[in-house]
mmCIF file of C-alpha atoms and ligand atoms in Angstrom:
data_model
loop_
_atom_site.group_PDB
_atom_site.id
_atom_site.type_symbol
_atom_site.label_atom_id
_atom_site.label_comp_id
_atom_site.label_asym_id
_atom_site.label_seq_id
_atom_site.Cartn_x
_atom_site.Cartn_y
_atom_site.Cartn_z
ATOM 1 C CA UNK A 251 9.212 4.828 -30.458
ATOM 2 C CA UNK A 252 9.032 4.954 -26.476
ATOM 3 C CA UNK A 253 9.949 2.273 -24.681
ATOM 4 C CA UNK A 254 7.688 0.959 -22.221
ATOM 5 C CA UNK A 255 8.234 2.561 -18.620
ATOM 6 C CA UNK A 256 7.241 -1.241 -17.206
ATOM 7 C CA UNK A 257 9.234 -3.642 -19.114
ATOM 8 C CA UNK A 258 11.176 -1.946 -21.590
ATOM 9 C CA UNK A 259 9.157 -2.814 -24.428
ATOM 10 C CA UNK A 260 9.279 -0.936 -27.924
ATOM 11 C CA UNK A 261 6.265 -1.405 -29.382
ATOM 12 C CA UNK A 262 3.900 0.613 -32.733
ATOM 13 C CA UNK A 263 0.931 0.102 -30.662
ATOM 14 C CA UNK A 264 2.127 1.735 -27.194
ATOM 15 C CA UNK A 265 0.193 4.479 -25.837
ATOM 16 C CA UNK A 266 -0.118 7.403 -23.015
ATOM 17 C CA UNK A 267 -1.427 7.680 -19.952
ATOM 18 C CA UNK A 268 -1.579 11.109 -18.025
ATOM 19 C CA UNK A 269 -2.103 11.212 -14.219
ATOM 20 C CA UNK A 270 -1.263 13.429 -11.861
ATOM 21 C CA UNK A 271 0.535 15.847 -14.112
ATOM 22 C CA UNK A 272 3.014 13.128 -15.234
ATOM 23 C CA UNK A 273 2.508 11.220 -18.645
ATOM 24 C CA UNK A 274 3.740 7.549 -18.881
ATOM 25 C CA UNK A 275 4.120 5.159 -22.007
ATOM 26 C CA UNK A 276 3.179 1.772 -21.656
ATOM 27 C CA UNK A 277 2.712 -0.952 -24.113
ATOM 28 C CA UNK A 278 0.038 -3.166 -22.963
ATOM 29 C CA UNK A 279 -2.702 -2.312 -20.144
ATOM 30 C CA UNK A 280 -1.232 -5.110 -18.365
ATOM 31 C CA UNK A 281 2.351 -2.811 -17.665
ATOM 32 C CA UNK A 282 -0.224 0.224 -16.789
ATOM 33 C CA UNK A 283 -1.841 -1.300 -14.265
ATOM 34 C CA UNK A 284 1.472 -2.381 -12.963
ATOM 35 C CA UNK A 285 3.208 0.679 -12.776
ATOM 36 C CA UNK A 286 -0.385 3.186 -12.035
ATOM 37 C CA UNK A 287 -3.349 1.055 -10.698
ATOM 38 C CA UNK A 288 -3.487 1.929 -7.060
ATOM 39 C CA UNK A 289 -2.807 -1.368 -4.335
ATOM 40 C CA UNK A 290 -5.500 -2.250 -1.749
ATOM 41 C CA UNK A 291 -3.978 -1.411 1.667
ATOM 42 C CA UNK A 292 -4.858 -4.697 2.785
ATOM 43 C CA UNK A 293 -5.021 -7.190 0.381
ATOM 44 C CA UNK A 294 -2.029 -5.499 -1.826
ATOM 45 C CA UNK A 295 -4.089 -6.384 -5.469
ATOM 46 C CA UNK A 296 -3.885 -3.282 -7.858
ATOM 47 C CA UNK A 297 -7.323 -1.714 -7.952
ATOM 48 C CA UNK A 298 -8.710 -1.291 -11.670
ATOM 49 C CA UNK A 299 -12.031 -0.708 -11.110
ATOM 50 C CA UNK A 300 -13.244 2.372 -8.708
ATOM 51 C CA UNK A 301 -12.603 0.552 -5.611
ATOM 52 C CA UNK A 302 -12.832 2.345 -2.040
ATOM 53 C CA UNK A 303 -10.628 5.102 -0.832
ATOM 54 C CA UNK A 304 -11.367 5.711 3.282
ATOM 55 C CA UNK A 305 -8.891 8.377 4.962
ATOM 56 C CA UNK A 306 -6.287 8.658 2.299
ATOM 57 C CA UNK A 307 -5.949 4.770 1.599
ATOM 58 C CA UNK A 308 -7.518 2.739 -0.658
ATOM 59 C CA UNK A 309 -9.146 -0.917 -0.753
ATOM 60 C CA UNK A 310 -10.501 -3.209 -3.502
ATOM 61 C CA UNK A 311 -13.696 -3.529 -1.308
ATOM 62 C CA UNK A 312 -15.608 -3.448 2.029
ATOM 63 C CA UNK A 313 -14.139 -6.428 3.586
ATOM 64 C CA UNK A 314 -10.630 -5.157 2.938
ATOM 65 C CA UNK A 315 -11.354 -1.827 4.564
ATOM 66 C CA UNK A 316 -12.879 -3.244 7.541
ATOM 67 C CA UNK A 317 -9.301 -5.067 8.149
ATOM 68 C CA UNK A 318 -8.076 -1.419 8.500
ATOM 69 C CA UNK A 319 -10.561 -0.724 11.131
ATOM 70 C CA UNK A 320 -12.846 1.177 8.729
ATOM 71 C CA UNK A 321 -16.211 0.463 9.220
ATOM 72 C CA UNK A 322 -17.889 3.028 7.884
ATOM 73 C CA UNK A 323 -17.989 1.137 4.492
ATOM 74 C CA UNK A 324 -20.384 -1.494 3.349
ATOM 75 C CA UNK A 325 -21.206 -3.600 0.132
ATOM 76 C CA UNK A 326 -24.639 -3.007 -0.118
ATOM 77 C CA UNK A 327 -27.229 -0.078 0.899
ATOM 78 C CA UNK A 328 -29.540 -1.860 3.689
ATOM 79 C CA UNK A 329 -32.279 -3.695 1.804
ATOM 80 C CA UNK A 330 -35.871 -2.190 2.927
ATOM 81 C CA UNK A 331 -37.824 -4.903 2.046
ATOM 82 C CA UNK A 332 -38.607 -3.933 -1.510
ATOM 83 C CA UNK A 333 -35.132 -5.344 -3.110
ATOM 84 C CA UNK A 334 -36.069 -9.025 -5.089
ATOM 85 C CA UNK A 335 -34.770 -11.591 -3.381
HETATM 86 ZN ZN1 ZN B 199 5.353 -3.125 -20.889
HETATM 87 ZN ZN1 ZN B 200 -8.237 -5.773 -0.869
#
């Protein structure tokens, strides 16, 4: 068994990841996410979902970009009056 690249871990149930040519063993998402998930420039959390990437950084969301000076992102495409309220 591999140990965990996070915590050291030895565990039946850990797993791969490959990114970026490299494979890693981890034994819970929780260690993944650690050791992989991108951090928001700003805010520093580790991105999980898609998130925002704006000239070779990445945020967690609009809000956090715009604190970089990028305001080119947005939340929401501007409603035209035919979004329900
Ligand atoms: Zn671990
Ligand atoms: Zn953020």
């Amino acid at each position: 068994m591999t140990a965990c690249e996070c915590c050291g871990n030895t565990y039946d149930k850990a797993f791969e990841i490959s990114i970026g040519g490299t494979t890693h063993t981890f034994d819970s998402f929780q260690c993944a996410i650690n050791v992989l998930a991108p951090r928001c420039l700003h805010c520093k959390v580790p991105i999980i979902g898609q998130g925002m990437e704006a000239r070779g950084q990445y945020f967690c969301c609009a809000h956090c970009a715009r604190q970089a000076g990028i305001q080119e992102v947005v939340d929401r495409a501007p409603d035209r009056g035919v979004a329900a309220p």
